[in-house]
Coordinates of C-alpha atoms and ligand atoms in Angstrom, one line a residue:
M926 CA -40.6 42.9 -8.7
E927 CA -38.6 45.3 -10.8
I928 CA -34.9 44.8 -10.6
K929 CA -32.2 47.3 -11.5
S930 CA -28.5 46.5 -11.5
V931 CA -25.4 48.4 -10.3
I932 CA -22.3 47.0 -12.0
L933 CA -18.9 47.9 -10.5
A934 CA -16.3 48.6 -13.2
A935 CA -14.3 51.6 -11.9
G936 CA -11.3 49.8 -10.4
K937 CA -7.9 50.0 -11.8
G938 CA -7.2 46.4 -12.6
T939 CA -3.5 46.9 -11.7
R940 CA -2.6 43.3 -12.1
M941 CA -3.6 43.2 -15.8
K942 CA -0.6 45.6 -16.5
S943 CA -2.4 47.1 -19.4
D944 CA -3.3 50.4 -21.0
T945 CA -6.8 49.1 -21.6
A946 CA -9.5 49.1 -18.9
K947 CA -9.7 45.7 -17.2
V948 CA -13.4 45.2 -18.1
L949 CA -12.7 45.9 -21.8
H950 CA -10.3 43.0 -22.0
K951 CA -11.8 40.4 -24.3
I952 CA -12.8 36.7 -24.2
F953 CA -13.6 35.5 -27.7
D954 CA -13.5 39.1 -29.0
K955 CA -16.2 40.2 -26.5
P956 CA -15.3 42.5 -23.5
I957 CA -15.6 41.1 -20.0
I958 CA -18.2 43.8 -19.1
A959 CA -20.4 42.7 -22.0
Y960 CA -20.7 39.2 -20.5
V961 CA -21.7 40.8 -17.2
L962 CA -24.3 43.0 -18.9
D963 CA -25.6 40.1 -21.0
S964 CA -26.1 38.0 -17.8
T965 CA -28.6 40.6 -16.6
K966 CA -30.6 40.4 -19.8
D967 CA -34.3 39.4 -19.0
I968 CA -33.6 40.2 -15.3
T969 CA -33.1 43.9 -15.0
S970 CA -34.9 46.9 -16.4
E971 CA -32.0 49.3 -16.2
N972 CA -28.3 48.9 -15.5
F973 CA -25.9 51.4 -13.9
V974 CA -22.3 50.8 -14.7
I975 CA -19.9 52.5 -12.3
V976 CA -16.8 53.7 -14.3
G977 CA -13.6 55.3 -13.2
H978 CA -10.3 54.1 -14.7
H979 CA -10.4 54.6 -18.5
A980 CA -14.0 55.9 -17.9
D981 CA -14.4 57.3 -21.4
D982 CA -13.5 54.0 -23.1
V983 CA -15.9 52.0 -20.9
K984 CA -18.6 54.5 -21.2
A985 CA -18.3 54.6 -25.0
F986 CA -18.5 50.8 -25.2
V987 CA -21.4 50.4 -22.8
E988 CA -23.6 53.2 -24.1
K989 CA -23.0 52.2 -27.7
N990 CA -24.0 48.6 -27.2
Y991 CA -26.5 48.6 -24.3
R992 CA -29.5 50.9 -24.6
N993 CA -30.8 50.2 -21.0
A994 CA -27.4 50.9 -19.4
K995 CA -26.1 54.2 -18.0
T996 CA -22.6 54.8 -16.8
V997 CA -21.9 56.7 -13.6
L998 CA -18.5 58.2 -12.9
Q999 CA -16.7 57.3 -9.7
S1000 CA -13.7 59.6 -9.1
P1001 CA -11.6 59.0 -7.1
Q1002 CA -12.3 55.3 -6.5
L1003 CA -12.6 54.8 -2.7
G1004 CA -13.8 51.2 -2.7
T1005 CA -16.7 49.1 -3.7
G1006 CA -19.2 50.6 -1.2
H1007 CA -18.3 54.1 -2.4
A1008 CA -18.8 52.8 -6.0
V1009 CA -22.4 51.8 -5.3
S1010 CA -23.1 55.1 -3.5
M1011 CA -22.4 56.9 -6.9
A1012 CA -25.6 55.3 -8.2
C1013 CA -27.7 56.3 -5.2
P1014 CA -28.9 59.7 -6.7
Y1015 CA -30.4 57.7 -9.7
L1016 CA -32.2 55.3 -7.4
E1017 CA -33.5 57.7 -4.9
D1018 CA -37.2 56.9 -5.4
F1019 CA -36.7 53.3 -6.6
E1020 CA -39.0 50.8 -4.8
G1021 CA -37.7 47.6 -6.3
Q1022 CA -34.7 45.4 -5.9
V1023 CA -31.1 46.2 -6.8
I1024 CA -28.7 43.5 -7.9
I1025 CA -25.0 44.6 -7.5
L1026 CA -22.4 42.7 -9.6
N1027 CA -18.7 43.1 -9.7
G1028 CA -17.8 44.0 -13.2
D1029 CA -15.1 41.3 -13.5
L1030 CA -17.3 38.2 -13.3
P1031 CA -17.7 37.1 -17.0
L1032 CA -18.5 33.4 -16.2
M1033 CA -21.6 34.1 -14.1
R1034 CA -24.7 32.6 -15.9
S1035 CA -28.0 34.3 -15.9
E1036 CA -29.6 31.0 -14.8
S1037 CA -27.6 31.2 -11.6
L1038 CA -28.6 34.8 -11.1
K1039 CA -32.2 33.8 -11.5
K1040 CA -31.8 31.0 -8.9
F1041 CA -30.1 33.5 -6.6
I1042 CA -33.1 35.9 -7.0
D1043 CA -35.6 33.1 -6.4
Y1044 CA -33.7 32.2 -3.2
H1045 CA -33.8 35.8 -2.0
N1046 CA -37.5 36.0 -2.6
S1047 CA -38.3 32.6 -1.0
K1048 CA -36.4 33.6 2.2
N1049 CA -38.2 37.0 2.3
S1050 CA -34.7 38.3 2.5
D1051 CA -33.8 42.0 2.6
L1052 CA -30.2 41.5 1.6
T1053 CA -28.7 38.3 0.0
I1054 CA -25.1 37.7 -0.9
M1055 CA -23.8 35.0 -3.3
S1056 CA -21.1 32.8 -1.8
T1057 CA -19.3 29.6 -3.0
I1058 CA -16.9 27.1 -1.6
L1059 CA -13.3 27.1 -2.9
D1060 CA -10.5 24.8 -2.0
D1061 CA -8.2 27.7 -2.3
P1062 CA -10.1 30.8 -1.1
A1063 CA -7.0 33.0 -2.1
S1064 CA -7.7 36.7 -1.7
Y1065 CA -11.5 36.5 -1.8
G1066 CA -13.5 37.9 1.0
R1067 CA -14.4 35.2 3.6
V1068 CA -18.1 34.5 4.5
I1069 CA -18.3 34.4 8.3
R1070 CA -21.3 32.6 9.8
E1071 CA -22.8 32.7 13.3
A1072 CA -22.9 29.6 15.6
D1073 CA -26.4 28.8 14.2
N1074 CA -24.9 29.0 10.7
S1075 CA -26.8 32.2 9.7
L1076 CA -24.8 34.9 8.0
K1077 CA -22.7 37.1 10.2
S1078 CA -20.4 39.1 8.0
I1079 CA -17.9 39.2 5.1
V1080 CA -14.3 39.8 6.1
E1081 CA -11.8 40.8 3.4
A1082 CA -8.7 38.5 3.2
K1083 CA -6.5 41.4 4.3
D1084 CA -8.6 41.9 7.4
T1085 CA -8.9 38.3 8.5
T1086 CA -7.8 36.6 11.7
P1087 CA -5.9 33.4 11.0
E1088 CA -9.0 31.4 11.9
Q1089 CA -11.1 33.4 9.5
K1090 CA -8.5 33.1 6.8
A1091 CA -9.0 29.3 6.8
V1092 CA -12.7 29.7 5.9
K1093 CA -13.4 28.3 2.4
E1094 CA -16.7 29.9 1.8
I1095 CA -16.0 33.1 -0.1
N1096 CA -17.9 36.2 -1.3
V1097 CA -18.6 36.0 -5.1
G1098 CA -19.3 39.7 -5.5
V1099 CA -23.0 39.5 -6.3
Y1100 CA -25.6 41.0 -4.0
L1101 CA -29.4 41.5 -4.0
L1102 CA -30.9 44.3 -2.0
N1103 CA -34.4 45.4 -1.2
W1104 CA -33.3 48.8 -2.1
R1105 CA -35.7 51.0 0.0
K1106 CA -34.5 49.2 3.2
I1107 CA -30.7 49.2 2.5
K1108 CA -30.0 52.4 0.6
A1109 CA -29.3 54.4 3.8
A1110 CA -26.3 52.1 4.5
F1111 CA -24.3 53.7 1.7
S1112 CA -24.1 57.0 3.5
Q1113 CA -23.0 55.3 6.7
L1114 CA -20.1 53.0 5.6
T1115 CA -16.7 53.8 7.1
T1116 CA -13.1 53.1 6.0
N1117 CA -12.0 51.5 9.2
N1118 CA -10.2 48.5 7.6
A1119 CA -6.8 47.3 6.3
Q1120 CA -7.2 49.0 2.9
G1121 CA -8.8 52.2 4.1
E1122 CA -11.7 51.8 1.6
Y1123 CA -15.4 51.9 1.8
Y1124 CA -16.3 48.2 1.6
L1125 CA -19.6 47.2 0.0
T1126 CA -19.4 44.0 2.1
D1127 CA -19.9 46.0 5.3
I1128 CA -23.6 46.4 4.4
I1129 CA -24.2 42.9 5.9
E1130 CA -23.3 44.0 9.4
W1131 CA -25.2 47.2 8.8
G1132 CA -28.3 45.2 7.8
K1133 CA -28.0 43.0 10.9
K1134 CA -27.7 46.1 13.2
N1135 CA -30.8 47.5 11.6
N1136 CA -32.7 44.2 12.1
L1137 CA -32.9 43.3 8.4
N1138 CA -33.2 39.8 7.1
V1139 CA -29.8 38.8 5.6
H1140 CA -28.9 35.6 3.8
A1141 CA -26.2 33.9 1.8
F1142 CA -27.0 31.8 -1.3
I1143 CA -24.3 29.2 -2.0
L1144 CA -23.5 28.9 -5.7
E1145 CA -22.9 25.3 -6.6
N1146 CA -20.7 25.6 -9.6
S1147 CA -17.9 27.7 -8.2
D1148 CA -16.3 28.2 -11.7
E1149 CA -18.9 30.9 -12.3
S1150 CA -17.5 32.9 -9.4
Y1151 CA -14.1 33.2 -11.1
G1152 CA -13.1 36.9 -11.1
I1153 CA -10.6 38.3 -13.6
N1154 CA -7.7 40.1 -12.1
S1155 CA -4.7 39.1 -14.3
R1156 CA -3.9 37.8 -17.8
K1157 CA -3.7 34.3 -16.3
D1158 CA -7.2 34.7 -15.0
L1159 CA -8.3 35.8 -18.4
A1160 CA -6.8 32.7 -20.1
Y1161 CA -8.3 30.4 -17.5
A1162 CA -11.7 32.0 -17.8
T1163 CA -11.6 31.7 -21.6
K1164 CA -10.8 28.0 -21.2
I1165 CA -13.7 27.4 -18.8
M1166 CA -16.1 29.3 -21.0
N1167 CA -15.0 27.3 -24.0
E1168 CA -15.4 24.0 -22.2
R1169 CA -18.9 25.0 -21.1
K1170 CA -19.8 25.9 -24.7
L1171 CA -18.3 22.8 -26.3
N1172 CA -20.1 20.5 -23.8
S1173 CA -23.4 22.2 -24.5
L1174 CA -22.9 21.9 -28.2
M1175 CA -22.1 18.2 -27.9
D1176 CA -25.1 17.6 -25.7
N1177 CA -27.2 19.2 -28.5
G1178 CA -26.0 17.0 -31.3
V1179 CA -22.8 18.8 -32.6
T1180 CA -19.7 16.7 -33.2
I1181 CA -16.5 18.3 -31.9
V1182 CA -13.7 16.0 -33.1
D1183 CA -11.1 17.4 -30.7
P1184 CA -12.4 19.6 -27.8
S1185 CA -8.9 20.3 -26.7
S1186 CA -8.0 22.3 -29.8
T1187 CA -11.4 23.8 -30.7
W1188 CA -12.5 27.2 -29.5
I1189 CA -16.1 28.4 -29.9
S1190 CA -17.6 31.6 -28.5
E1191 CA -20.7 31.6 -26.2
D1192 CA -22.7 33.5 -28.8
T1193 CA -22.3 30.9 -31.6
E1194 CA -25.3 28.7 -32.4
I1195 CA -24.7 25.4 -34.3
G1196 CA -27.2 23.0 -35.7
T1197 CA -27.4 19.3 -35.2
D1198 CA -25.1 16.9 -37.1
T1199 CA -22.6 19.6 -37.9
T1200 CA -19.0 18.5 -37.3
I1201 CA -16.3 20.9 -36.1
Y1202 CA -12.8 19.6 -36.9
P1203 CA -9.7 20.3 -34.9
F1204 CA -7.9 23.7 -34.6
T1205 CA -11.0 25.7 -35.4
Y1206 CA -11.4 29.1 -33.8
I1207 CA -14.9 30.7 -33.7
E1208 CA -15.3 34.1 -32.1
G1209 CA -18.1 36.7 -31.9
K1210 CA -21.8 36.0 -32.7
N1211 CA -22.4 33.4 -35.4
K1212 CA -25.1 31.0 -36.6
I1213 CA -24.1 27.7 -38.3
G1214 CA -26.8 25.4 -39.6
K1215 CA -27.2 21.6 -39.6
N1216 CA -25.0 19.1 -41.3
C1217 CA -22.1 21.4 -42.0
K1218 CA -18.4 20.6 -41.8
I1219 CA -16.2 23.3 -40.3
G1220 CA -12.5 23.1 -40.3
P1221 CA -9.9 21.7 -39.6
C1222 CA -8.2 25.1 -39.0
A1223 CA -11.1 27.3 -39.9
H1224 CA -11.5 30.8 -38.4
L1225 CA -14.9 32.4 -38.1
R1226 CA -14.6 35.9 -36.9
G1227 CA -18.2 36.9 -36.0
D1228 CA -21.4 38.0 -37.7
V1229 CA -21.2 34.9 -39.8
E1230 CA -24.4 33.0 -40.8
I1231 CA -24.0 29.7 -42.5
D1232 CA -27.0 27.7 -43.7
D1233 CA -27.3 23.9 -43.7
N1234 CA -25.0 21.5 -45.6
C1235 CA -22.1 23.8 -46.1
K1236 CA -18.4 23.1 -45.9
I1237 CA -15.9 25.6 -44.6
G1238 CA -12.6 23.9 -44.9
N1239 CA -9.0 24.3 -43.8
F1240 CA -7.5 27.7 -43.6
V1241 CA -10.7 29.4 -44.5
E1242 CA -11.4 32.7 -42.7
V1243 CA -15.0 34.1 -42.7
K1244 CA -16.1 37.4 -41.3
K1245 CA -19.4 39.3 -41.4
S1246 CA -20.9 37.1 -44.1
K1247 CA -24.0 35.1 -45.0
I1248 CA -23.6 31.8 -46.7
G1249 CA -26.5 30.0 -48.3
H1250 CA -27.1 26.2 -48.0
N1251 CA -25.0 23.6 -49.8
T1252 CA -22.2 26.1 -50.4
N1253 CA -18.6 25.1 -50.1
A1254 CA -15.3 27.0 -49.4
G1255 CA -12.9 24.1 -48.9
H1256 CA -9.5 25.6 -48.8
L1257 CA -7.4 28.6 -48.1
S1258 CA -9.9 31.4 -48.7
Y1259 CA -11.0 34.7 -47.2
I1260 CA -14.7 35.6 -47.2
G1261 CA -15.5 38.9 -45.7
D1262 CA -18.5 41.3 -45.9
S1263 CA -20.1 38.9 -48.3
E1264 CA -23.4 37.5 -49.2
L1265 CA -23.2 34.1 -50.8
G1266 CA -26.2 32.2 -52.2
S1267 CA -26.7 28.4 -52.2
H1268 CA -24.9 25.7 -54.1
I1269 CA -21.9 27.9 -54.6
N1270 CA -18.4 26.5 -54.9
I1271 CA -15.5 28.7 -53.9
G1272 CA -12.2 27.4 -55.3
A1273 CA -9.0 27.1 -53.3
G1274 CA -7.3 30.4 -52.5
T1275 CA -10.2 32.7 -53.4
I1276 CA -10.1 36.1 -51.7
T1277 CA -12.9 38.7 -51.3
A1278 CA -10.9 41.9 -51.4
N1279 CA -13.2 43.9 -49.2
F1280 CA -10.9 46.6 -47.8
D1281 CA -9.9 49.8 -49.7
P1282 CA -6.7 51.1 -47.9
I1283 CA -7.0 54.5 -49.6
T1284 CA -10.5 55.3 -48.2
G1285 CA -10.3 52.9 -45.3
T1286 CA -13.7 51.6 -46.2
K1287 CA -15.1 48.1 -46.6
S1288 CA -17.3 46.9 -49.4
K1289 CA -19.6 44.0 -50.1
T1290 CA -19.2 40.9 -52.3
V1291 CA -22.5 39.3 -53.5
L1292 CA -22.5 35.9 -55.2
K1293 CA -25.9 34.6 -56.4
D1294 CA -26.9 30.9 -56.3
N1295 CA -24.9 28.3 -58.2
V1296 CA -21.9 30.5 -58.9
K1297 CA -18.6 28.7 -59.3
I1298 CA -15.4 30.6 -58.5
G1299 CA -12.2 29.1 -59.9
S1300 CA -9.2 28.7 -57.7
N1301 CA -7.0 31.7 -56.8
T1302 CA -9.6 34.3 -57.7
V1303 CA -9.7 37.8 -56.2
L1304 CA -13.1 39.3 -56.0
V1305 CA -12.5 43.1 -55.7
A1306 CA -15.5 44.5 -53.8
P1307 CA -17.9 46.1 -54.3
V1308 CA -18.8 43.4 -56.8
E1309 CA -21.8 41.2 -57.7
I1310 CA -21.7 37.9 -59.7
G1311 CA -25.1 36.8 -61.1
E1312 CA -26.7 33.4 -60.8
G1313 CA -24.9 30.4 -62.2
T1314 CA -21.9 32.4 -63.5
N1315 CA -18.5 30.7 -63.5
I1316 CA -15.2 32.5 -62.9
G1317 CA -12.0 31.1 -64.4
A1318 CA -9.1 30.3 -62.1
G1319 CA -6.6 33.0 -61.3
S1320 CA -9.0 35.9 -62.2
V1321 CA -9.1 39.3 -60.7
I1322 CA -12.8 40.4 -60.9
T1323 CA -13.3 44.2 -60.6
K1324 CA -16.8 44.6 -62.2
N1325 CA -20.2 43.1 -61.7
I1326 CA -21.0 40.1 -64.0
G1327 CA -24.5 39.0 -64.9
E1328 CA -26.0 35.5 -64.8
W1329 CA -24.9 32.3 -66.4
A1330 CA -21.7 33.9 -67.9
L1331 CA -18.1 33.0 -67.8
G1332 CA -15.8 35.7 -66.4
L1333 CA -12.1 35.5 -66.5
T1334 CA -9.0 37.7 -66.6
R1335 CA -5.9 35.9 -67.6
A1336 CA -2.6 36.8 -69.2
P1337 CA -2.1 34.7 -72.3
L1338 CA 0.0 31.6 -71.8
R1339 CA 3.4 31.7 -73.7
V1340 CA 5.2 28.5 -74.4
I1341 CA 8.8 28.9 -75.6
A1342 CA 9.9 25.5 -76.8
G1343 CA 13.5 24.4 -75.9
W1344 CA 14.1 27.5 -73.8
V1345 CA 15.7 25.7 -70.9
K1346 CA 18.0 23.6 -73.0
R1347 CA 19.2 26.7 -74.9
K1348 CA 20.1 28.4 -71.6
Ligands
UD1_2335 C1 -14.3 42.1 -3.9 C2 -15.0 41.9 -2.5 C3 -14.6 40.5 -2.0 C4 -15.0 39.4 -3.0 C5 -14.4 39.8 -4.4 C6 -15.0 38.8 -5.4 C7 -15.2 44.1 -1.5 C8 -14.7 45.0 -0.4 N1 -14.6 42.9 -1.6 O1 -12.9 42.1 -3.6 O2 -15.3 40.3 -0.8 O3 -14.6 38.2 -2.6 O4 -14.7 41.1 -4.8 O5 -14.3 39.0 -6.7 O6 -16.1 44.5 -2.2 N2 -14.5 48.8 -8.0 C9 -15.1 50.0 -8.3 N3 -14.7 51.1 -7.5 C10 -13.8 51.0 -6.5 C11 -13.2 49.7 -6.3 C12 -13.6 48.6 -7.0 O7 -15.9 50.1 -9.2 O8 -13.5 52.0 -5.8 C13 -14.9 47.6 -8.9 C14 -13.8 46.9 -9.6 O9 -13.6 47.5 -10.9 C15 -14.2 45.5 -9.7 C16 -15.1 45.3 -8.5 O10 -15.5 46.6 -8.0 O11 -14.9 45.2 -10.8 C17 -14.4 44.5 -7.3 O12 -13.3 45.3 -7.0 P1 -11.9 44.5 -6.6 O13 -10.9 45.6 -6.3 O14 -11.6 43.6 -7.7 O15 -12.4 43.8 -5.3 P2 -11.7 42.5 -4.7 O16 -10.5 42.9 -3.9 O17 -11.6 41.5 -5.7
CA2336 CA1 -11.7 41.3 -8.1

């Protein structure tokens, strides 16, 4: 059945204490909202993102990066139930299912969403919520069950009785609705609660009153339910996400010498028998081949493609570049906006000067196969070095050079004999 999503991202995020929208805060250089949208890939045909605080910024990000996503303004923000009702006009004739996701759940995996949807379908449910069990249920909504263990309601922490407060099953903030049957609920919610808001969670009681089939799916790995409300949450989520990534890489044949000092983004692919040395930080989307050595202390900043058998050594930073097989950049270099062929050696301290501060533009450096760059070279882009050419150490290269040549710029060496003694 066709599924569309409503993603709630209009809230203020007060506890972030920030001038940036909460959902635009980043984990490995990718905004929280992008993780949520990516988790719906292969699941939804269209996504409605509800925006409010910093609406323009969130709208710009979402619409630039996701073609199947629309933003809908919620102003003022009167609660999560009110937020969903903003999408109702766009879903008036929709006959499929709607998955609602809080916009601050970057750790939710699409595999878990798929299990959740399968559960909903297998139970012939009309409305399914996702729950999980937490030792410390903190300020999450509590999942209240009937004597026969079926779902009764969700009670927000601020509205609980002491007995309800002790419940450890919490509402994750993911809901699946047979839309045609539930849509009427959104014009009937009330604000009769501690926060005076329209609670999305009240649709459960509404569903029960209207004889609909409601269920709770218990998420096994409660880490995925971790919502971001503060900077501490952001740091913790980054850590969980990193551990998950490193474990999956190690399971797939990548050596991580020291997982406690290595950071690798979710969107980085790494081939087998590659070794990642300590203090390496890899953010954004990257593809690293087999049998490479990366680090220690390497920094890959995204849009980096490295083919097999390469070495990116200590204090080497790479951004938006393609590197062919058997190419080495061992020490203290910056490679940005570059296209490097195979069997290249980049000497220590080589810099691709890709940024022109006068025009504010960036240009490309192209090095063909078998080029050897001497230490401490500056390649001033745009520049292209032909196949097999060598560049002498300490050169500043400002023009293209053809193949199999030697290029060097060097002030003549002066030796003044006895100079020190005379002084
Ligand atoms: C909500 C749930 C709670 C659940 C928790 C999980 C409700 C009433 N409560 O609580 O049961 O345990 O999430 O993390 O839904 N938002 C809007 N417009 C609004 C208000 C909020 O778009 O008017 C968005 C926020 O940006 C956020 C999401 O909805 O992404 C959840 O809102 P938040 O205020 O964080 O809800 P919680 O109190 O965490
Ligand atoms: Ca929240």
